[in-house]
């Protein structure tokens, strides 16, 4: 019996005279024209004045020079226009939509519309009515609405998946989904719905990687430096929807395939771009957020070994960060340290990592024979035991080691080879402050953790972790000692957390028990660390780094919401997990598990990118 595979029938070239097939009852060619024209007018409106007074943040009174939220609207409109023109098979633009343009046009138009109308409403509310809008504001609202209506007139067509026998085992269903995705990908390439990039010279691929890193640095710098609340909300709307549009267009998958081919160059480029961040700042205001993000991200990457690779649900992981921080603080020479010992940083960092590893082994040895929820409860208990223990070792109810609730304060700044991390320094003509110094140091430690993670996941022990995560019983039947490999993962994760904790102690000047609660208001804590791993993408390198950056940056920027901050943050996480349950940068296997009909562009990416 021969099964006929039907490829998608919506190529990038538009059709004329077609019947309405979208949400808006308009012919496809009219909807495409409205989307293109509306996007171009949206771009033009960003160069006009939107209001008559500079009382609204960003000064939207200037003609010919976009400012504030107008820049975000300009980006959304330009991306919509790019995808729309690509759908007309404009020469040279086909590379932007390898997986088709229609879905990308909808999302990009929604980004421009959402940011524009949010800005118009914010101006009206803050200044007292729509009368405060200039013609540019009205034009932007009308143009973005026109582009969105035109985009919604485009067809919503998706190939039906092959039927799956519900009585098949999970492995057979997984193989079926994988084979179906490959067949759809081959059919899409054959019909031209997905256009292959072709063979590019190595230097061109490297230039693409450099451009991607530069764009990433620009987006991160812009987001972390948003000067007012309205701009940050507009930034979230634009970036979230535009990134999703790039995913639907297949451009992210295409770039991911290139970065997978040049993994070493990509890793070097990413860290060079991150190292350039302090030099883009004029003071330590945002470098402070940057160094805390790196600490959070490094610990999340260590937790990813335990959760993402070995499949162990650890709810008390932040305690290992506390062990490393307290160990380094005790031997830092702080006047409040009961030990009165001062060791060089490299020695205190190694000691913090070693003590954390010992605790990891001591906790893991008797508990790792448990599985699932039972293991999670035990690790949660360990996190609380640690916090209560350091709270009670104050010389009153226990030995005087940690000063109890007062913690260890006045931890001196690091001084490595005569370089004082607490002082400003001039490097290459740029002045970098205290937190910028610690940012660069933490970046080196993050690089070490990334190398350890990458080498471990590609090694024999890494394959054993993955086997135990997928099916421990089957792994044992194949000769893998499940308990031993889980204990190694637990100890390695604890070691990396202790290393990051040694730096955190010097950055924060003070370590206290409240910093290491399960759900402390300010991350890192165990709940946020686990969310960063799941949100970013379990089992990958870049996933937890991106997830940790978002989970630290968004609450820091949403403080203006006051008591509703956690509500808004929780809603954002629920929506993200609803529409992207495999994470922002997923492992390919997990993506296939979450989606019965994996889209063709997803099959282009590789796991572990």
Coordinates of C-alpha atoms in Angstrom, one line a residue:
X1 CA 0.0 0.0 0.0
X2 CA 1.4 3.4 -1.0
X3 CA 0.7 6.4 1.2
X4 CA 0.5 9.7 -0.7
X5 CA 2.1 12.6 1.0
X6 CA 0.4 15.9 0.2
X7 CA 2.6 18.9 0.5
X8 CA 1.4 22.3 1.6
X9 CA -0.2 24.2 -1.3
X10 CA 0.6 27.7 -0.2
X11 CA 3.8 28.8 -1.8
X12 CA 5.3 32.2 -1.2
X13 CA 4.0 33.5 -4.5
X14 CA 0.6 35.1 -4.0
X15 CA -2.5 34.0 -6.0
X16 CA -4.9 36.3 -7.6
X17 CA -8.7 35.9 -7.6
X18 CA -8.7 33.4 -4.8
X19 CA -11.7 32.9 -2.6
X20 CA -11.5 34.1 1.0
X21 CA -9.7 31.5 3.2
X22 CA -8.6 33.6 6.2
X23 CA -10.3 34.9 9.3
X24 CA -11.3 38.1 7.4
X25 CA -13.6 37.5 4.4
X26 CA -11.4 39.1 1.8
X27 CA -9.7 37.5 -1.2
X28 CA -6.1 36.5 -0.6
X29 CA -4.6 38.9 -3.0
X30 CA -6.4 41.9 -1.5
X31 CA -5.4 40.9 2.0
X32 CA -1.8 40.6 0.9
X33 CA -1.9 44.0 -0.7
X34 CA -3.5 45.5 2.5
X35 CA -0.8 43.9 4.7
X36 CA 2.0 45.3 2.5
X37 CA 0.6 48.8 2.2
X38 CA -0.4 49.0 5.8
X39 CA 3.1 47.9 6.9
X40 CA 4.8 50.5 4.7
X41 CA 2.5 53.2 6.0
X42 CA 3.3 52.1 9.6
X43 CA 7.0 52.5 8.9
X44 CA 6.3 56.0 7.4
X45 CA 4.2 57.0 10.4
X46 CA 7.1 56.4 12.8
X47 CA 8.8 59.4 11.3
X48 CA 5.9 61.7 12.1
X49 CA 5.0 63.3 15.4
X50 CA 2.5 61.3 17.5
X51 CA 1.7 63.9 20.2
X52 CA 2.2 67.6 20.6
X53 CA 3.9 67.6 24.0
X54 CA 7.1 66.0 25.3
X55 CA 5.3 65.1 28.6
X56 CA 4.9 61.6 27.4
X57 CA 8.2 59.6 27.8
X58 CA 10.4 59.4 24.7
X59 CA 9.4 62.8 23.3
X60 CA 7.2 61.7 20.3
X61 CA 6.9 65.3 19.0
X62 CA 9.8 65.1 16.6
X63 CA 9.3 64.9 12.8
X64 CA 11.7 62.8 10.8
X65 CA 13.4 61.1 13.8
X66 CA 11.7 58.1 15.6
X67 CA 12.0 58.1 19.3
X68 CA 11.0 55.8 22.2
X69 CA 8.1 53.5 21.3
X70 CA 8.1 54.7 17.7
X71 CA 11.4 52.8 17.2
X72 CA 9.6 49.6 18.2
X73 CA 6.7 50.3 15.9
X74 CA 9.2 51.0 13.1
X75 CA 10.8 47.6 13.6
X76 CA 7.4 45.8 13.7
X77 CA 6.3 47.5 10.5
X78 CA 9.5 46.9 8.7
X79 CA 9.5 43.2 9.5
X80 CA 5.9 42.9 8.3
X81 CA 6.8 44.7 5.1
X82 CA 9.8 42.4 4.6
X83 CA 7.7 39.3 5.0
X84 CA 4.9 40.6 2.8
X85 CA 7.3 41.6 0.0
X86 CA 8.9 38.2 0.3
X87 CA 5.6 36.6 -0.3
X88 CA 5.5 38.3 -3.7
X89 CA 8.8 36.5 -4.6
X90 CA 10.7 39.8 -4.7
X91 CA 14.2 39.0 -5.8
X92 CA 16.6 38.7 -3.0
X93 CA 14.0 38.5 -0.2
X94 CA 13.2 34.8 -0.4
X95 CA 15.9 34.0 2.2
X96 CA 13.7 35.7 4.9
X97 CA 10.9 33.2 4.7
X98 CA 12.2 29.7 4.0
X99 CA 9.1 28.1 5.6
X100 CA 6.6 30.4 4.0
X101 CA 5.5 34.0 4.7
X102 CA 1.8 33.9 5.6
X103 CA 2.1 32.9 9.3
X104 CA 5.1 35.3 9.8
X105 CA 3.1 38.2 8.2
X106 CA 0.3 37.7 10.7
X107 CA 2.6 37.7 13.8
X108 CA 4.7 40.6 12.6
X109 CA 1.6 42.6 11.8
X110 CA 0.2 41.8 15.3
X111 CA 3.5 43.0 16.8
X112 CA 3.2 46.4 15.0
X113 CA -0.5 46.7 15.8
X114 CA 0.0 45.8 19.5
X115 CA 2.8 48.2 20.1
X116 CA 1.2 51.0 18.1
X117 CA -2.2 50.8 19.8
X118 CA -0.6 50.3 23.2
X119 CA 1.3 53.6 22.6
X120 CA -1.8 55.4 21.4
X121 CA -3.8 54.3 24.5
X122 CA -0.9 55.1 26.8
X123 CA -0.7 58.6 25.4
X124 CA -4.4 59.1 25.7
X125 CA -4.5 57.9 29.3
X126 CA -1.5 59.7 30.5
X127 CA -2.2 63.0 28.7
X128 CA -6.0 63.0 29.1
X129 CA -7.6 61.8 25.9
X130 CA -7.1 61.1 22.2
X131 CA -7.1 64.9 21.5
X132 CA -3.5 64.8 22.5
X133 CA -2.6 62.8 19.4
X134 CA -1.0 64.4 16.4
X135 CA -1.8 63.2 12.8
X136 CA 1.2 60.8 12.9
X137 CA -0.5 58.9 15.8
X138 CA -3.8 58.6 14.0
X139 CA -1.9 57.4 10.8
X140 CA 0.0 54.8 12.8
X141 CA -3.1 53.4 14.4
X142 CA -5.0 53.2 11.1
X143 CA -2.0 51.8 9.1
X144 CA -1.2 49.1 11.7
X145 CA -4.9 48.1 11.9
X146 CA -5.0 47.9 8.1
X147 CA -1.9 45.7 8.0
X148 CA -3.4 43.4 10.6
X149 CA -6.7 43.0 8.9
X150 CA -4.9 42.3 5.6
X151 CA -2.8 39.7 7.3
X152 CA -5.8 38.0 8.9
X153 CA -7.3 37.6 5.4
X154 CA -4.4 35.3 4.4
X155 CA -5.1 31.6 4.5
X156 CA -4.7 29.5 7.7
X157 CA -3.7 26.2 6.1
X158 CA -1.6 23.5 7.7
X159 CA -1.0 19.9 6.4
X160 CA -2.9 17.3 8.3
X161 CA -0.6 14.8 10.1
X162 CA -0.6 11.1 9.3
X163 CA -2.9 9.1 11.6
X164 CA -1.2 7.7 14.7
X165 CA -2.4 4.4 16.2
X166 CA -3.3 5.2 19.8
X167 CA -2.4 1.6 20.8
X168 CA 1.2 2.1 19.7
X169 CA 3.9 2.4 22.3
X170 CA 5.4 5.8 23.1
X171 CA 8.5 4.9 21.2
X172 CA 6.6 3.8 18.1
X173 CA 4.6 7.0 18.2
X174 CA 7.8 9.0 18.5
X175 CA 9.3 7.2 15.4
X176 CA 6.1 7.9 13.5
X177 CA 6.2 11.6 14.3
X178 CA 9.8 11.8 13.3
X179 CA 9.2 10.0 10.0
X180 CA 6.2 12.2 9.2
X181 CA 8.2 15.4 9.9
X182 CA 10.9 14.2 7.5
X183 CA 8.3 13.4 4.8
X184 CA 6.6 16.8 5.1
X185 CA 10.0 18.5 5.0
X186 CA 11.0 16.7 1.9
X187 CA 7.7 17.4 0.2
X188 CA 7.9 21.1 1.2
X189 CA 11.3 21.4 -0.3
X190 CA 10.1 19.6 -3.5
X191 CA 7.2 22.0 -4.0
X192 CA 9.2 25.1 -3.1
X193 CA 7.2 26.0 0.0
X194 CA 10.5 25.8 1.9
X195 CA 13.4 27.1 -0.1
X196 CA 16.8 25.7 0.7
X197 CA 19.5 28.2 1.3
X198 CA 22.0 26.4 -0.9
X199 CA 25.7 26.0 -0.3
X200 CA 27.2 29.1 1.3
X201 CA 30.9 29.6 1.7
X202 CA 32.2 29.4 5.2
X203 CA 33.0 33.1 5.4
X204 CA 29.4 33.9 4.6
X205 CA 28.1 31.6 7.3
X206 CA 30.5 33.1 9.8
X207 CA 29.3 36.6 8.8
X208 CA 25.7 35.5 9.4
X209 CA 26.7 34.2 12.9
X210 CA 28.4 37.6 13.6
X211 CA 25.3 39.5 12.5
X212 CA 23.1 37.3 14.7
X213 CA 25.3 37.9 17.7
X214 CA 25.3 41.7 17.1
X215 CA 21.6 41.7 16.8
X216 CA 21.3 39.7 20.0
X217 CA 23.6 42.1 21.9
X218 CA 21.6 45.1 20.5
X219 CA 18.3 43.6 21.6
X220 CA 19.6 42.7 25.1
X221 CA 21.2 46.1 25.6
X222 CA 18.1 47.9 24.5
X223 CA 15.8 45.8 26.7
X224 CA 18.0 46.1 29.8
X225 CA 18.4 49.9 29.3
X226 CA 14.7 50.8 28.8
X227 CA 14.4 54.1 30.7
X228 CA 10.6 54.0 31.5
X229 CA 7.9 51.5 32.0
X230 CA 5.9 52.1 28.9
X231 CA 9.0 51.5 26.7
X232 CA 9.7 48.1 28.4
X233 CA 6.1 46.9 27.9
X234 CA 6.3 47.9 24.3
X235 CA 9.7 46.1 24.1
X236 CA 8.1 42.9 25.4
X237 CA 5.2 43.1 22.9
X238 CA 7.5 43.7 19.9
X239 CA 10.3 41.3 20.7
X240 CA 7.9 38.4 21.7
X241 CA 5.8 38.6 18.6
X242 CA 8.6 39.4 16.2
X243 CA 10.6 36.5 17.5
X244 CA 7.7 34.2 17.0
X245 CA 7.3 35.5 13.5
X246 CA 10.9 34.7 12.8
X247 CA 10.3 31.2 14.1
X248 CA 7.3 30.7 11.8
X249 CA 9.2 32.1 8.8
X250 CA 11.9 29.5 9.4
X251 CA 14.6 32.1 9.7
X252 CA 15.5 31.1 13.2
X253 CA 15.8 27.4 12.2
X254 CA 18.0 28.4 9.2
X255 CA 20.4 30.4 11.4
X256 CA 20.3 27.6 14.0
X257 CA 21.5 25.1 11.3
X258 CA 24.4 27.5 10.5
X259 CA 25.4 27.9 14.2
X260 CA 25.2 24.1 14.7
X261 CA 27.6 23.7 11.9
X262 CA 30.1 26.2 13.5
X263 CA 29.5 25.5 17.2
X264 CA 32.9 26.6 18.4
X265 CA 32.8 29.9 16.4
X266 CA 29.2 30.4 17.7
X267 CA 30.3 29.9 21.3
X268 CA 33.2 32.3 20.9
X269 CA 31.1 34.9 19.2
X270 CA 28.4 34.7 21.9
X271 CA 30.9 35.3 24.7
X272 CA 32.7 38.1 22.7
X273 CA 29.3 39.8 22.3
X274 CA 28.5 39.4 26.0
X275 CA 31.9 40.7 26.9
X276 CA 31.2 43.8 24.9
X277 CA 28.1 44.6 27.0
X278 CA 29.8 46.5 29.8
X279 CA 31.4 48.8 27.2
X280 CA 28.0 49.8 25.9
X281 CA 27.1 51.2 29.4
X282 CA 28.0 54.6 30.7
X283 CA 27.6 53.6 34.4
X284 CA 27.0 50.6 36.6
X285 CA 23.2 50.9 36.7
X286 CA 22.5 48.2 34.1
X287 CA 25.8 46.4 34.5
X288 CA 24.5 45.5 38.0
X289 CA 21.5 43.7 36.4
X290 CA 23.9 42.1 33.9
X291 CA 26.1 40.5 36.6
X292 CA 23.1 39.1 38.5
X293 CA 21.7 37.7 35.3
X294 CA 25.0 35.9 34.7
X295 CA 25.0 34.5 38.2
X296 CA 21.5 33.3 37.8
X297 CA 22.2 31.9 34.4
X298 CA 25.3 30.0 35.5
X299 CA 23.4 28.3 38.4
X300 CA 20.5 27.5 36.0
X301 CA 23.0 25.8 33.6
X302 CA 24.3 23.7 36.5
X303 CA 20.7 22.8 37.4
X304 CA 20.2 21.8 33.7
X305 CA 22.7 19.0 34.2
X306 CA 20.6 17.6 37.0
X307 CA 17.1 18.3 35.5
X308 CA 17.7 18.5 31.8
X309 CA 20.2 15.7 31.2
X310 CA 19.7 13.3 34.2
X311 CA 16.0 14.0 34.7
X312 CA 16.2 14.5 38.4
X313 CA 13.7 17.0 39.8
X314 CA 15.7 19.1 42.4
X315 CA 13.7 21.7 44.3
X316 CA 16.4 22.6 46.7
X317 CA 19.2 23.4 44.3
X318 CA 19.6 27.0 45.5
X319 CA 21.0 25.6 48.7
X320 CA 24.2 24.5 46.9
X321 CA 24.6 28.1 45.8
X322 CA 24.3 29.1 49.4
X323 CA 26.9 26.6 50.5
X324 CA 29.4 28.0 48.0
X325 CA 28.6 31.6 49.0
X326 CA 28.9 31.0 52.7
X327 CA 32.1 29.0 52.3
X328 CA 33.7 31.8 50.3
X329 CA 32.4 34.4 52.8
X330 CA 33.8 32.6 55.8
X331 CA 37.3 32.6 54.3
X332 CA 37.1 36.0 52.6
X333 CA 38.7 38.0 55.5
X334 CA 35.4 39.6 56.4
X335 CA 35.4 41.2 59.9
X336 CA 32.1 39.5 60.7
X337 CA 33.4 36.0 59.8
X338 CA 33.9 33.9 62.9
X339 CA 36.8 32.1 61.2
X340 CA 38.9 35.2 60.6
X341 CA 40.6 33.6 57.6
X342 CA 41.5 35.4 54.4
X343 CA 42.3 33.2 51.4
X344 CA 43.0 34.3 47.8
X345 CA 39.9 34.2 45.5
X346 CA 41.0 31.2 43.5
X347 CA 41.4 29.2 46.7
X348 CA 38.1 30.3 48.1
X349 CA 36.3 29.6 44.9
X350 CA 37.7 26.1 44.6
X351 CA 36.9 25.5 48.3
X352 CA 33.3 26.7 47.8
X353 CA 32.9 24.4 44.8
X354 CA 34.5 21.5 46.8
X355 CA 32.3 21.9 49.8
X356 CA 29.2 22.1 47.6
X357 CA 30.2 18.9 45.9
X358 CA 30.7 17.2 49.2
X359 CA 27.2 18.3 50.3
X360 CA 25.9 17.1 46.9
X361 CA 27.3 13.6 47.5
X362 CA 26.1 13.5 51.1
X363 CA 22.6 14.5 50.2
X364 CA 22.5 12.5 47.0
X365 CA 23.9 9.2 48.3
X366 CA 20.9 8.3 50.5
X367 CA 18.2 10.0 48.4
X368 CA 18.9 9.3 44.8
X369 CA 17.4 5.8 45.0
X370 CA 14.1 7.6 45.1
X371 CA 12.3 8.7 42.0
X372 CA 10.0 11.4 40.8
X373 CA 7.9 13.3 43.3
X374 CA 9.6 11.6 46.3
X375 CA 13.0 12.8 45.2
X376 CA 11.6 16.3 44.7
X377 CA 10.2 16.4 48.2
X378 CA 13.5 15.3 49.7
X379 CA 15.5 17.9 47.8
X380 CA 13.0 20.5 48.8
X381 CA 13.5 19.5 52.4
X382 CA 17.3 19.8 52.0
X383 CA 16.9 23.4 50.8
X384 CA 14.9 24.2 53.9
X385 CA 17.2 22.3 56.2
X386 CA 20.2 24.4 54.9
X387 CA 18.4 27.7 55.4
X388 CA 17.3 26.8 59.0
X389 CA 20.8 25.4 59.8
X390 CA 22.6 28.7 58.8
X391 CA 19.9 30.6 60.6
X392 CA 20.5 28.7 63.9
X393 CA 24.3 28.5 63.9
X394 CA 24.5 31.9 65.5
X395 CA 26.2 31.0 68.8
X396 CA 22.9 31.0 70.7
X397 CA 21.0 27.9 69.6
X398 CA 24.0 26.3 67.9
X399 CA 27.7 26.9 67.2
X400 CA 28.8 30.4 66.1
X401 CA 29.6 29.8 62.4
X402 CA 27.2 31.9 60.2
X403 CA 26.0 34.7 62.5
X404 CA 22.4 33.5 62.1
X405 CA 20.0 36.0 60.6
X406 CA 22.6 38.7 60.4
X407 CA 24.7 36.7 58.0
X408 CA 28.2 37.5 57.0
X409 CA 28.6 41.1 56.0
X410 CA 31.4 43.5 54.8
X411 CA 32.8 40.9 52.4
X412 CA 35.8 42.7 50.8
X413 CA 36.1 43.2 47.1
X414 CA 38.2 40.8 45.1
X415 CA 41.8 41.6 44.3
X416 CA 43.3 39.3 41.8
X417 CA 47.0 39.9 40.7
X418 CA 46.7 43.6 41.9
X419 CA 43.4 44.2 40.0
X420 CA 40.9 45.6 42.5
X421 CA 37.4 44.6 41.3
X422 CA 35.8 47.3 43.6
X423 CA 37.5 50.2 41.7
X424 CA 36.8 51.8 38.4
X425 CA 39.3 51.0 35.6
X426 CA 40.0 52.3 32.2
X427 CA 40.2 49.7 29.5
X428 CA 40.6 50.5 25.8
X429 CA 39.4 54.0 26.5
X430 CA 36.3 52.9 28.3
X431 CA 35.7 53.3 32.0
X432 CA 34.2 50.2 33.6
X433 CA 33.0 50.2 37.2
X434 CA 32.7 47.7 40.0
X435 CA 29.8 45.7 38.6
X436 CA 31.3 45.7 35.1
X437 CA 34.4 44.2 36.6
X438 CA 32.4 41.4 38.2
X439 CA 30.4 41.0 35.0
X440 CA 33.6 40.1 33.1
X441 CA 34.8 37.8 35.9
X442 CA 31.4 36.0 36.0
X443 CA 31.4 35.8 32.2
X444 CA 34.7 33.8 32.4
X445 CA 33.1 31.5 35.0
X446 CA 30.0 31.1 32.8
X447 CA 32.3 30.1 29.9
X448 CA 33.9 27.4 32.2
X449 CA 30.4 26.1 33.1
X450 CA 29.3 26.0 29.4
X451 CA 32.5 24.1 28.5
X452 CA 31.9 21.6 31.3
X453 CA 28.2 21.2 30.3
X454 CA 29.1 20.7 26.7
X455 CA 31.9 18.2 27.2
X456 CA 29.8 16.3 29.8
X457 CA 26.7 16.1 27.6
X458 CA 28.7 14.8 24.7
X459 CA 30.6 12.2 26.8
X460 CA 29.9 8.7 27.7
X461 CA 28.5 9.8 31.1
X462 CA 26.3 12.3 29.3
X463 CA 24.8 9.6 27.2
X464 CA 24.2 7.6 30.3
X465 CA 22.4 10.6 31.9
X466 CA 20.1 10.9 28.9
X467 CA 19.4 7.1 28.9
X468 CA 18.5 7.2 32.6
X469 CA 16.3 10.2 32.1
X470 CA 14.4 8.5 29.3
X471 CA 13.9 5.1 31.0
X472 CA 16.0 4.2 34.0
X473 CA 14.8 0.6 33.9
X474 CA 15.8 0.1 30.3
X475 CA 19.1 1.8 31.0
X476 CA 19.9 -0.6 33.9
X477 CA 19.0 -3.5 31.6
X478 CA 21.7 -2.2 29.2
X479 CA 24.3 -2.3 32.0
X480 CA 24.2 1.4 33.1
X481 CA 24.6 1.9 36.9
X482 CA 21.7 4.3 37.3
X483 CA 22.5 5.3 40.9
X484 CA 26.1 6.1 40.1
X485 CA 25.5 8.2 37.1
X486 CA 22.7 10.1 38.9
X487 CA 25.1 10.8 41.8
X488 CA 27.7 12.1 39.4
X489 CA 25.1 14.5 37.9
X490 CA 24.0 15.6 41.4
X491 CA 27.6 16.2 42.5
X492 CA 28.6 18.0 39.3
X493 CA 25.6 20.3 39.4
X494 CA 26.3 21.1 43.1
X495 CA 29.9 21.9 42.2
X496 CA 29.0 24.4 39.5
X497 CA 26.4 26.1 41.8
X498 CA 29.1 26.4 44.6
X499 CA 31.5 28.0 42.1
X500 CA 28.9 30.7 41.2
X501 CA 28.1 31.2 44.9
X502 CA 31.7 32.1 45.6
X503 CA 31.4 35.1 43.2
X504 CA 28.0 36.0 44.4
X505 CA 29.2 36.5 48.0
X506 CA 31.7 39.1 46.8
X507 CA 29.3 40.8 44.5
X508 CA 26.5 41.3 47.1
X509 CA 28.9 42.1 50.0
X510 CA 26.6 40.1 52.3
X511 CA 25.2 36.6 52.5
X512 CA 22.1 35.9 54.6
X513 CA 19.8 32.9 55.0
X514 CA 16.8 34.7 53.3
X515 CA 18.7 34.8 50.0
X516 CA 18.4 31.0 49.7
X517 CA 14.7 30.4 50.3
X518 CA 12.7 28.2 47.9
X519 CA 10.6 31.0 46.6
X520 CA 12.4 34.2 47.6
X521 CA 11.0 37.4 46.0
X522 CA 14.3 38.2 44.3
X523 CA 16.0 35.4 42.1
X524 CA 17.9 33.3 42.1
X525 CA 15.9 30.8 44.1
X526 CA 14.9 27.2 43.6
X527 CA 11.6 28.0 42.0
X528 CA 13.0 30.6 39.6
X529 CA 16.0 28.3 38.7
X530 CA 13.7 25.4 37.8
X531 CA 11.5 27.8 35.8
X532 CA 14.5 29.1 33.9
X533 CA 15.5 25.6 32.9
X534 CA 12.0 24.6 31.8
X535 CA 11.3 27.9 30.1
X536 CA 14.5 28.1 28.2
X537 CA 14.7 24.5 27.1
X538 CA 15.8 21.5 29.1
X539 CA 18.9 19.7 27.9
X540 CA 20.3 22.6 25.9
X541 CA 23.1 25.1 26.5
X542 CA 21.6 28.4 25.3
X543 CA 18.1 27.6 26.7
X544 CA 18.7 28.1 30.4
X545 CA 20.9 31.1 29.7
X546 CA 18.1 32.8 27.8
X547 CA 15.5 31.6 30.3
X548 CA 17.4 32.9 33.3
X549 CA 18.0 36.3 31.6
X550 CA 14.2 36.7 30.9
X551 CA 13.2 35.5 34.4
X552 CA 15.6 38.0 36.0
X553 CA 15.0 40.9 33.7
X554 CA 11.2 40.9 33.5
X555 CA 10.5 41.0 37.3
X556 CA 13.2 43.7 37.7
X557 CA 11.4 45.8 35.0
X558 CA 7.9 45.1 36.3
X559 CA 8.4 46.6 39.7
X560 CA 6.1 49.5 38.8
X561 CA 3.2 47.0 39.0
X562 CA 3.6 46.7 42.7
X563 CA 1.4 44.0 44.2
X564 CA 0.4 42.8 40.7
X565 CA 4.0 42.1 39.6
X566 CA 3.9 38.4 40.4
X567 CA 0.4 38.1 38.9
X568 CA 1.5 39.6 35.5
X569 CA 4.7 37.5 35.6
X570 CA 2.8 34.3 36.3
X571 CA 0.3 35.0 33.5
X572 CA 3.2 35.5 31.1
X573 CA 4.7 32.2 32.1
X574 CA 1.4 30.4 31.7
X575 CA 0.9 31.8 28.2
X576 CA 4.5 30.9 27.2
X577 CA 4.1 27.3 28.5
X578 CA 0.8 27.1 26.7
X579 CA 2.1 28.1 23.3
X580 CA 5.7 26.9 23.7
X581 CA 5.7 24.1 26.2
X582 CA 9.1 22.7 25.0
X583 CA 10.9 25.9 25.9
X584 CA 12.2 28.9 23.9
X585 CA 15.2 27.0 22.6
X586 CA 14.1 23.4 22.7
X587 CA 15.9 20.1 22.4
X588 CA 14.7 18.4 19.2
X589 CA 13.5 15.3 21.0
X590 CA 11.4 17.3 23.4
X591 CA 9.9 19.3 20.6
X592 CA 8.8 16.2 18.8
X593 CA 7.3 14.9 22.1
X594 CA 5.3 18.0 22.6
X595 CA 3.9 18.5 19.1
X596 CA 2.2 15.7 17.2
X597 CA 2.7 17.5 13.9
X598 CA 6.1 19.0 14.1
X599 CA 6.5 21.8 11.6
X600 CA 9.1 21.4 8.9
X601 CA 11.4 24.3 10.1
X602 CA 11.8 22.7 13.5
X603 CA 13.3 19.7 11.9
X604 CA 16.1 21.8 10.6
X605 CA 17.5 22.6 14.1
X606 CA 19.7 20.3 16.1
X607 CA 19.5 19.4 19.7
X608 CA 21.8 21.1 22.2
X609 CA 22.2 24.3 20.3

